[in-house]
Coordinates of C-alpha atoms in Angstrom, one line a residue:
M1 CA 3.3 -4.8 14.3
T2 CA 6.5 -2.4 13.3
S3 CA 9.0 -1.6 10.9
Q4 CA 12.9 -1.1 10.6
I5 CA 11.9 2.7 8.6
V6 CA 11.2 4.3 11.0
T7 CA 11.1 4.2 14.6
R8 CA 8.8 4.8 17.6
E9 CA 10.0 8.6 18.5
D10 CA 10.0 9.3 14.4
C11 CA 6.1 8.4 15.2
Q12 CA 5.4 9.9 18.4
I13 CA 6.2 13.5 16.1
V14 CA 3.7 12.7 13.1
V15 CA 1.2 11.8 15.5
K16 CA 2.2 14.7 18.1
N17 CA 2.5 17.2 14.8
H18 CA -0.8 16.0 13.0
L19 CA -3.0 16.2 16.1
Q20 CA -1.1 19.2 17.6
R21 CA -1.6 17.4 21.2
E22 CA 0.9 15.7 23.8
L23 CA -1.3 12.9 24.8
F24 CA -1.9 10.2 22.5
Q25 CA -0.7 6.3 23.0
I26 CA 0.9 4.6 19.8
T27 CA 0.5 1.3 19.8
D28 CA 1.1 0.1 17.1
Y29 CA 2.9 1.4 13.3
Q30 CA 3.9 -0.1 9.5
T31 CA 4.5 0.5 6.6
G32 CA 4.2 -0.7 3.0
Q33 CA 3.8 -0.1 -1.0
F34 CA 2.6 2.9 -1.6
F35 CA 2.6 2.5 -5.3
D36 CA 2.8 0.1 -7.9
E37 CA 4.3 1.0 -10.3
V38 CA 8.1 2.9 -11.2
N39 CA 6.6 6.6 -9.9
G40 CA 10.7 7.7 -9.4
F41 CA 14.0 7.3 -9.1
L42 CA 15.3 9.3 -6.6
G43 CA 12.9 7.9 -3.3
E44 CA 10.8 4.7 -2.5
H45 CA 7.4 6.0 -2.2
L46 CA 5.4 4.1 0.7
F47 CA 2.4 4.9 3.1
L48 CA 3.1 4.2 7.3
T49 CA 0.3 3.8 9.3
I50 CA 0.4 4.4 13.1
N51 CA -3.1 3.4 15.4
V52 CA -3.3 5.5 18.7
L53 CA -5.1 4.5 21.3
L54 CA -7.3 8.7 21.9
G55 CA -10.0 8.7 24.9
G56 CA -10.3 4.8 25.1
K57 CA -10.7 3.8 21.5
I58 CA -7.4 3.1 19.0
Q59 CA -7.7 5.3 15.8
T60 CA -5.8 4.3 12.5
L61 CA -3.5 7.4 11.0
R62 CA -2.7 6.8 7.8
F63 CA 0.6 9.1 6.1
F64 CA 3.0 8.8 2.8
L65 CA 6.5 8.2 3.3
K66 CA 9.6 9.0 1.1
K67 CA 11.9 7.0 2.4
F68 CA 16.2 7.8 1.7
P69 CA 17.2 5.4 -1.5
S70 CA 20.0 3.8 0.3
T71 CA 19.8 0.7 -0.6
H72 CA 20.3 2.0 -4.7
P73 CA 24.1 3.4 -4.1
L74 CA 24.0 5.1 -7.4
Q75 CA 20.6 7.0 -6.7
S76 CA 21.7 8.1 -3.1
E77 CA 24.8 9.2 -4.2
F78 CA 23.3 11.6 -7.0
L79 CA 20.2 12.5 -4.7
R80 CA 23.3 13.6 -2.0
S81 CA 24.6 15.8 -5.0
M82 CA 22.5 17.8 -5.3
N83 CA 21.4 17.8 -1.5
G84 CA 18.0 16.9 -2.1
W85 CA 16.9 15.1 0.9
Q86 CA 17.9 18.9 2.3
R87 CA 15.8 20.6 -0.3
E88 CA 13.0 19.2 1.0
I89 CA 13.0 19.5 4.5
Y90 CA 14.7 22.9 3.8
C91 CA 11.5 23.7 2.2
F92 CA 9.1 22.7 4.2
Q93 CA 10.1 22.7 7.5
T94 CA 11.9 26.5 7.1
F95 CA 11.2 28.8 3.6
L96 CA 7.0 27.9 4.0
P97 CA 7.2 28.1 8.0
T98 CA 9.1 30.8 7.4
I99 CA 6.9 32.6 4.8
K100 CA 3.8 31.8 6.8
Q101 CA 4.4 33.1 10.3
T102 CA 5.8 36.7 8.1
L103 CA 2.1 36.5 6.3
P104 CA -0.2 35.7 8.6
D105 CA -3.2 35.4 5.9
Y106 CA -1.1 33.3 3.4
Q107 CA -2.1 30.4 3.4
L108 CA -0.3 27.0 2.2
D109 CA -3.0 25.3 0.6
F110 CA -0.3 24.6 -2.7
V111 CA 1.1 22.0 -0.5
P112 CA 0.6 18.7 1.6
E113 CA 1.2 19.6 5.7
C114 CA 4.9 17.6 6.2
F115 CA 5.0 16.2 9.6
L116 CA 8.5 14.7 9.7
G117 CA 11.7 15.1 8.1
K118 CA 15.1 13.5 8.7
P119 CA 18.2 14.6 6.6
D120 CA 18.7 11.4 4.2
D121 CA 16.9 9.3 5.6
V122 CA 12.8 10.1 5.7
L123 CA 10.3 12.4 5.0
V124 CA 6.3 11.8 6.3
F125 CA 3.3 13.7 5.0
E126 CA -0.2 13.7 5.1
D127 CA -2.4 11.2 2.8
L128 CA -3.3 13.1 0.7
T129 CA -5.4 10.0 -1.0
L130 CA -7.5 10.7 2.0
R131 CA -9.3 14.0 0.7
N132 CA -9.9 12.4 -2.8
Y133 CA -6.4 13.7 -4.3
D134 CA -4.5 11.3 -7.2
L135 CA -2.4 11.7 -9.6
P136 CA -3.9 13.1 -12.6
R137 CA -6.5 11.0 -14.2
Q138 CA -5.2 11.3 -17.6
A139 CA -5.0 9.0 -20.3
N140 CA -1.4 9.9 -20.9
L141 CA 0.4 12.0 -18.0
N142 CA 2.4 13.2 -20.6
L143 CA -0.8 15.4 -22.3
L144 CA -2.9 16.8 -19.3
D145 CA -6.2 19.2 -20.7
N146 CA -6.9 22.3 -19.8
E147 CA -8.6 22.1 -16.2
H148 CA -5.7 20.0 -15.0
I149 CA -3.3 22.7 -16.5
S150 CA -4.6 25.8 -15.1
L151 CA -5.5 24.6 -12.2
A152 CA -1.8 23.6 -11.6
L153 CA -0.3 27.1 -12.7
A154 CA -3.2 28.2 -10.5
S155 CA -1.5 26.4 -7.3
L156 CA 2.2 27.4 -8.7
A157 CA 1.4 31.6 -8.9
K158 CA 0.6 30.3 -4.9
F159 CA 4.0 29.0 -4.4
H160 CA 5.6 32.0 -6.4
A161 CA 3.5 35.1 -4.7
G162 CA 4.5 33.8 -0.9
S163 CA 8.6 34.2 -2.6
L164 CA 8.4 37.6 -3.5
A165 CA 6.0 38.9 -1.0
Y166 CA 8.3 37.6 1.5
E167 CA 11.1 38.9 0.3
E168 CA 9.1 42.6 -0.5
Y169 CA 8.7 41.9 3.2
Q170 CA 11.6 41.6 4.4
S171 CA 13.5 44.3 2.3
K172 CA 11.0 47.2 4.0
R173 CA 11.7 45.7 7.1
L174 CA 16.0 45.8 6.6
G175 CA 15.4 48.9 4.5
E176 CA 17.3 47.8 1.5
P177 CA 17.2 44.7 -0.9
F178 CA 16.6 41.1 0.9
R179 CA 16.8 38.1 -1.8
L180 CA 16.4 34.9 -0.8
F181 CA 19.7 34.1 -2.3
T182 CA 22.2 35.5 -2.1
G183 CA 25.2 32.8 -4.1
Q184 CA 26.0 31.4 -0.9
E185 CA 22.7 29.5 0.3
Q186 CA 23.2 25.2 -0.9
L187 CA 20.0 25.1 -1.0
V188 CA 18.9 27.0 -2.8
K189 CA 21.8 26.9 -5.4
E190 CA 21.3 25.2 -8.4
P191 CA 20.9 21.8 -7.9
L192 CA 21.2 19.5 -11.3
L193 CA 22.4 21.5 -14.2
R194 CA 25.9 22.9 -13.1
R195 CA 29.6 23.0 -15.0
E196 CA 30.8 21.5 -13.3
N197 CA 33.0 18.3 -13.9
G198 CA 32.8 15.8 -11.4
F199 CA 29.7 16.6 -10.3
L200 CA 26.7 14.0 -11.6
G201 CA 24.4 16.5 -12.3
Y202 CA 27.1 17.6 -15.2
D203 CA 26.9 14.1 -15.9
F204 CA 23.2 13.9 -15.9
F205 CA 23.3 16.6 -18.4
K206 CA 26.5 15.1 -20.8
A207 CA 24.3 11.8 -20.8
A208 CA 20.8 12.7 -22.2
M209 CA 22.9 15.1 -24.4
K210 CA 24.2 13.0 -26.3
G211 CA 20.4 11.4 -26.3
L212 CA 19.3 13.9 -28.3
K213 CA 22.0 14.3 -30.4
A214 CA 21.4 10.7 -31.7
L215 CA 17.6 12.0 -32.3
I216 CA 18.9 14.8 -34.6
G217 CA 19.7 12.4 -36.8
K218 CA 16.3 10.6 -36.5
V219 CA 14.3 13.9 -37.3
H220 CA 16.7 16.0 -39.3
P221 CA 14.9 17.6 -42.0
K222 CA 17.7 16.2 -44.4
N223 CA 16.5 18.0 -47.1
Q224 CA 17.7 21.0 -45.7
V225 CA 20.5 22.5 -43.4
A226 CA 23.1 19.8 -42.6
L227 CA 23.3 17.3 -40.0
E228 CA 26.4 18.3 -38.8
E229 CA 25.8 22.4 -38.8
V230 CA 23.2 21.4 -36.4
Q231 CA 24.9 18.9 -34.4
Q232 CA 27.5 21.9 -33.9
K233 CA 24.7 24.7 -33.3
F234 CA 22.5 22.3 -31.0
D235 CA 26.2 22.5 -29.2
T236 CA 26.5 26.1 -29.1
L237 CA 22.2 25.9 -27.6
A238 CA 22.8 23.4 -25.2
A239 CA 26.3 25.7 -23.2
K240 CA 23.9 28.3 -23.3
A241 CA 21.3 25.8 -21.7
L242 CA 23.3 25.6 -18.7
A243 CA 24.8 29.4 -18.4
L244 CA 21.0 30.1 -18.2
M245 CA 20.3 28.6 -15.0
C246 CA 22.0 30.6 -13.2
P247 CA 20.3 33.1 -11.2
Q248 CA 19.4 36.5 -13.0
T249 CA 20.6 39.8 -12.3
T250 CA 17.6 41.4 -15.4
F251 CA 14.3 39.2 -14.0
R252 CA 13.4 38.6 -10.6
N253 CA 13.7 35.1 -9.7
V254 CA 11.7 32.9 -6.9
L255 CA 12.5 30.2 -5.4
A256 CA 11.2 28.2 -7.7
H257 CA 9.5 24.4 -7.9
G258 CA 12.2 23.3 -10.6
D259 CA 10.8 20.1 -11.1
L260 CA 7.3 20.4 -12.3
W261 CA 5.5 18.0 -14.6
A262 CA 2.7 15.6 -13.9
K263 CA 3.3 13.5 -11.5
N264 CA 4.7 16.4 -8.7
V265 CA 0.7 17.3 -8.8
M266 CA -1.9 16.1 -7.5
F267 CA -5.9 17.0 -8.2
Q268 CA -8.0 17.0 -5.3
Y269 CA -11.4 14.9 -7.6
E270 CA -15.4 15.6 -7.5
G271 CA -16.2 13.1 -8.9
H272 CA -14.3 12.7 -11.9
K273 CA -13.9 16.8 -12.2
P274 CA -10.6 18.3 -10.7
I275 CA -11.1 21.0 -8.5
K276 CA -7.9 22.1 -6.8
A277 CA -3.7 21.5 -7.4
V278 CA -1.3 20.2 -4.2
L279 CA 2.6 21.0 -5.5
V280 CA 4.7 18.1 -4.3
D281 CA 8.1 17.0 -4.6
F282 CA 10.1 19.6 -3.6
Q283 CA 13.7 18.4 -4.4
L284 CA 14.8 20.2 -7.1
I285 CA 14.2 23.4 -5.6
R286 CA 15.9 26.4 -7.2
Y287 CA 16.2 30.0 -7.4
H288 CA 15.2 31.3 -11.3
V289 CA 13.1 32.9 -12.7
P290 CA 9.1 32.0 -12.2
A291 CA 9.1 32.0 -16.0
H292 CA 11.0 29.4 -15.2
D293 CA 8.7 26.5 -14.0
V294 CA 5.8 27.8 -15.9
L295 CA 7.5 27.2 -19.1
L296 CA 9.3 23.7 -18.0
F297 CA 5.6 23.0 -17.2
L298 CA 4.4 23.0 -20.0
A299 CA 6.8 22.0 -22.2
L300 CA 6.5 18.6 -20.2
T301 CA 2.7 18.4 -20.3
T302 CA 1.6 19.5 -23.5
N303 CA 2.3 18.5 -27.1
R304 CA 3.1 21.1 -30.0
R305 CA -1.2 21.4 -31.0
V306 CA -2.1 22.8 -27.7
R307 CA 0.8 24.9 -27.2
Q308 CA -0.1 26.2 -30.5
E309 CA -3.6 27.0 -29.6
K310 CA -3.1 28.1 -25.4
F311 CA 0.8 29.1 -25.1
H312 CA 0.3 32.4 -24.9
F313 CA -2.9 31.8 -22.8
Y314 CA -1.2 30.0 -20.0
L315 CA 1.4 32.8 -20.0
K316 CA -1.4 35.1 -18.9
F317 CA -3.5 33.1 -16.8
Y318 CA -0.6 31.7 -14.7
H319 CA 0.2 35.7 -14.7
D320 CA -3.0 37.0 -13.6
A321 CA -3.3 34.8 -10.4
L322 CA 0.6 35.5 -9.6
A323 CA -0.9 39.3 -9.9
K324 CA -4.5 37.9 -7.5
E325 CA -2.1 36.1 -5.0
L326 CA 0.2 39.5 -4.5
E327 CA -2.9 41.5 -4.2
P328 CA -3.9 40.8 -0.2
V329 CA -0.3 41.4 0.9
N330 CA -0.8 45.7 -1.0
I331 CA 1.6 43.9 -3.9
D332 CA 1.6 45.2 -7.2
A333 CA 3.3 42.5 -9.7
T334 CA 4.3 45.5 -11.7
S335 CA 6.0 47.7 -9.3
I336 CA 8.2 44.4 -8.1
G337 CA 9.2 43.8 -11.4
M338 CA 6.9 41.0 -12.8
S339 CA 4.1 43.2 -14.8
Y340 CA 3.2 41.3 -17.4
E341 CA 5.8 42.2 -20.3
Q342 CA 8.1 42.0 -18.4
F343 CA 7.2 38.6 -17.4
Q344 CA 6.9 38.0 -21.5
K345 CA 11.0 39.0 -22.3
S346 CA 11.3 36.5 -19.0
V347 CA 9.5 34.1 -21.3
S348 CA 12.0 35.1 -24.3
F349 CA 14.9 34.6 -22.7
I350 CA 15.0 31.5 -20.6
M351 CA 13.1 29.7 -23.8
P352 CA 16.5 28.0 -25.3
E353 CA 17.0 26.5 -22.1
I354 CA 13.1 25.6 -21.1
K355 CA 13.8 23.5 -25.7
I356 CA 17.2 21.8 -23.7
H357 CA 15.6 20.8 -20.5
G358 CA 12.1 20.2 -21.8
A359 CA 13.3 18.0 -24.0
L360 CA 16.6 16.3 -21.7
L361 CA 13.3 15.8 -19.3
R362 CA 11.2 13.8 -21.3
L363 CA 14.6 11.7 -22.5
Q364 CA 13.8 10.5 -18.5
Q365 CA 10.2 10.1 -18.3
C366 CA 8.2 9.7 -21.9
G367 CA 9.2 5.6 -22.0
N368 CA 6.5 3.2 -20.5
K369 CA 6.2 1.2 -17.8
D370 CA 7.6 -1.6 -18.9
F371 CA 11.1 0.0 -19.7
Y372 CA 11.7 2.3 -16.6
K373 CA 11.2 -1.2 -14.4
K374 CA 13.2 -2.9 -16.3
L375 CA 15.8 -0.3 -16.2
V376 CA 15.8 -0.2 -12.1
T377 CA 16.7 -3.8 -12.0
D378 CA 19.7 -3.2 -13.6
K379 CA 21.9 -1.5 -12.3
E380 CA 24.6 -1.6 -15.1
A381 CA 22.0 -0.1 -17.3
Y382 CA 20.7 2.4 -14.9
K383 CA 23.7 3.7 -14.4
N384 CA 24.2 4.0 -18.2
F385 CA 21.3 5.5 -18.7
I386 CA 21.4 8.3 -16.3
F387 CA 25.3 9.5 -16.8
V388 CA 27.3 7.9 -18.9
D389 CA 24.9 7.8 -22.2
K390 CA 21.2 8.5 -22.9
A391 CA 21.4 7.3 -26.6
P392 CA 21.3 3.6 -26.8
F393 CA 18.4 3.7 -24.9
A394 CA 16.6 6.6 -26.8
L395 CA 17.1 5.3 -29.8
E396 CA 15.4 2.5 -28.6
L397 CA 12.2 4.2 -27.4
F398 CA 12.6 5.9 -30.8
E399 CA 11.7 2.6 -32.7
T400 CA 9.5 0.2 -30.3
D401 CA 7.1 3.3 -28.7
A402 CA 4.7 5.7 -30.0
N403 CA 4.0 7.6 -27.5
F404 CA 7.9 8.9 -26.5
R405 CA 8.7 8.9 -30.7
T406 CA 5.8 11.6 -30.9
L407 CA 6.7 13.4 -27.8
L408 CA 10.3 13.7 -28.7
S409 CA 10.5 13.8 -32.2
E410 CA 8.3 17.3 -31.4
A411 CA 11.2 18.3 -28.9
V412 CA 13.9 17.6 -30.9
E413 CA 13.0 19.4 -34.2
E414 CA 12.0 22.3 -31.7
I415 CA 15.5 22.0 -30.4
I416 CA 16.8 22.2 -34.4
E417 CA 15.1 25.2 -35.0
A418 CA 16.3 26.9 -32.2
A419 CA 19.6 25.5 -32.7
L420 CA 19.3 27.4 -36.9
Y421 CA 17.3 30.0 -35.7
P422 CA 18.3 32.0 -32.2
Q423 CA 15.9 35.2 -32.7
V424 CA 13.5 33.1 -33.4
I425 CA 11.4 31.0 -31.1
R426 CA 8.3 28.3 -31.9
E427 CA 6.1 29.9 -30.0
D428 CA 6.5 33.7 -31.2
C429 CA 5.2 32.3 -34.6
Y430 CA 2.4 31.2 -32.5
R431 CA 1.7 34.7 -31.5
I432 CA 2.3 36.8 -35.3
L433 CA 0.2 33.6 -36.5
Q434 CA -2.4 34.7 -34.5
D435 CA -2.3 38.2 -35.0
E436 CA -2.3 37.1 -39.1
L437 CA -4.7 34.9 -39.3
A438 CA -6.5 35.7 -35.9
C439 CA -7.0 32.0 -35.3
T440 CA -5.0 29.6 -33.9
D441 CA -6.0 26.6 -36.7
Y442 CA -3.8 26.2 -39.0
E443 CA -0.4 23.6 -39.6
L444 CA 2.7 25.4 -38.9
L445 CA 4.9 23.4 -41.8
R446 CA 8.4 25.4 -40.6
Y447 CA 9.9 28.6 -40.6
E448 CA 13.6 30.2 -40.7
V449 CA 15.1 33.7 -40.2
R450 CA 16.8 35.2 -43.7
S451 CA 19.6 38.2 -42.7
T452 CA 20.2 40.8 -45.4
G453 CA 22.2 43.2 -44.5
A454 CA 21.2 45.2 -41.0
E455 CA 17.5 43.5 -41.2
S456 CA 15.8 39.6 -40.2
Q457 CA 13.2 38.7 -41.9
L458 CA 11.0 35.7 -40.5
E459 CA 9.8 33.4 -43.5
I460 CA 6.8 31.4 -41.6
D461 CA 5.0 28.7 -44.4
V462 CA 2.3 27.5 -42.9
I463 CA -1.5 25.4 -44.5
T464 CA -4.9 27.1 -43.6
K465 CA -8.3 26.0 -44.5
G466 CA -7.8 28.4 -47.8
G467 CA -4.3 26.2 -48.7
R468 CA -1.1 27.0 -48.2
R469 CA 0.8 30.6 -47.9
Q470 CA 4.0 32.0 -46.9
I471 CA 4.0 35.2 -44.0
N472 CA 7.2 37.1 -43.4
Y473 CA 7.7 39.2 -40.8
L474 CA 10.5 41.6 -40.8
L475 CA 12.3 41.3 -37.2
P476 CA 12.6 44.6 -34.9
S477 CA 16.0 45.4 -34.4
S478 CA 16.6 44.3 -30.4
H479 CA 16.2 40.2 -32.0

């Protein structure tokens, strides 16, 4: 049996790259559906099996195939507008092999092997399930446990370290600073969140902002600042988020994954225990600060309680892993602008964008399976959801889907905080409270910034085992 999705010539390339040999004979090949559920909006996920005659015996080789959504005009147009397919091909066929060639000891064990990449057509990878990799085996993919998060951050650190090490190697070779993005490289340019009229990514952004604005009306505490003022300040925050999506000059940038959430990480298991993580789906790679990937992943795989307990732990864990990955190539993180202090500053700097971006992706990802199955079969509804106005969909899910309501309530509440008090983020309060209370066992009820002349004071209301109390903190003038 053959398949119209790939050709025999395609299969020849796949098998040759997989076996690293020329002498074999393909007898037949076929494709089929890899997942039973909707797993992504920007490509069909299939398996490819190829029967090969080797040494007088037939061997069946199995691969993972990603097919360009050519039968879905809207998805195709969206993907082409981002150069999504070409970005992933660039990452696997140019960027990663170049790093490996430049740094021979650098191991590409944090990504699957890619055996074929055809622009706007197909991508063929190793089938990771054959090595006991799987999507996170967790009850809720929006809430991963510590083991899964730590493994993913370790693999992310290795990916980022390769980018930094390659830039440092080229800088020494050329005798001047070398960067992967100079402003012209289209496959590294921001793929999605750009303020350009007529650009589908901007339509995607505006549709999501309508959805978030509608949810502000649902979760906003009516007894505080007027809703109209909150929504106006939300518009200011959203505009700032867009501006923060460009590569930064104050902080080091890397080739970032750009779309790191639970379904874009696969884990190898021993029994029920995850032991290793591999990053997949590089269609939204962008040149940005490393903190962007870290923070977006945490925003999409944890809830507020977990971040209260472990946010700063995860920042330190990631940075330690990054520094460790740089040691074998004789690079000290501090010497290249990646000290922990500098990393923390980049976290604070980029956080307004993360509050918006994280909530935007929560809107996209946190609905139930039935919602997505229905959505992809209704072309008009799909178009409205992605590019026109997410508000009616968000309001419906908010009323009918408990998981969506919980996660989006938290995300929107934090957007309101960030809009009203841009000097301080909730995560700053976590650090202050941990120092003040020497624990993470408390409930943060609210925080507010009050300005009196040249000074600003942070008021935090918490409930601890000893009861309710208010903590006042004089903000440094740098805020």
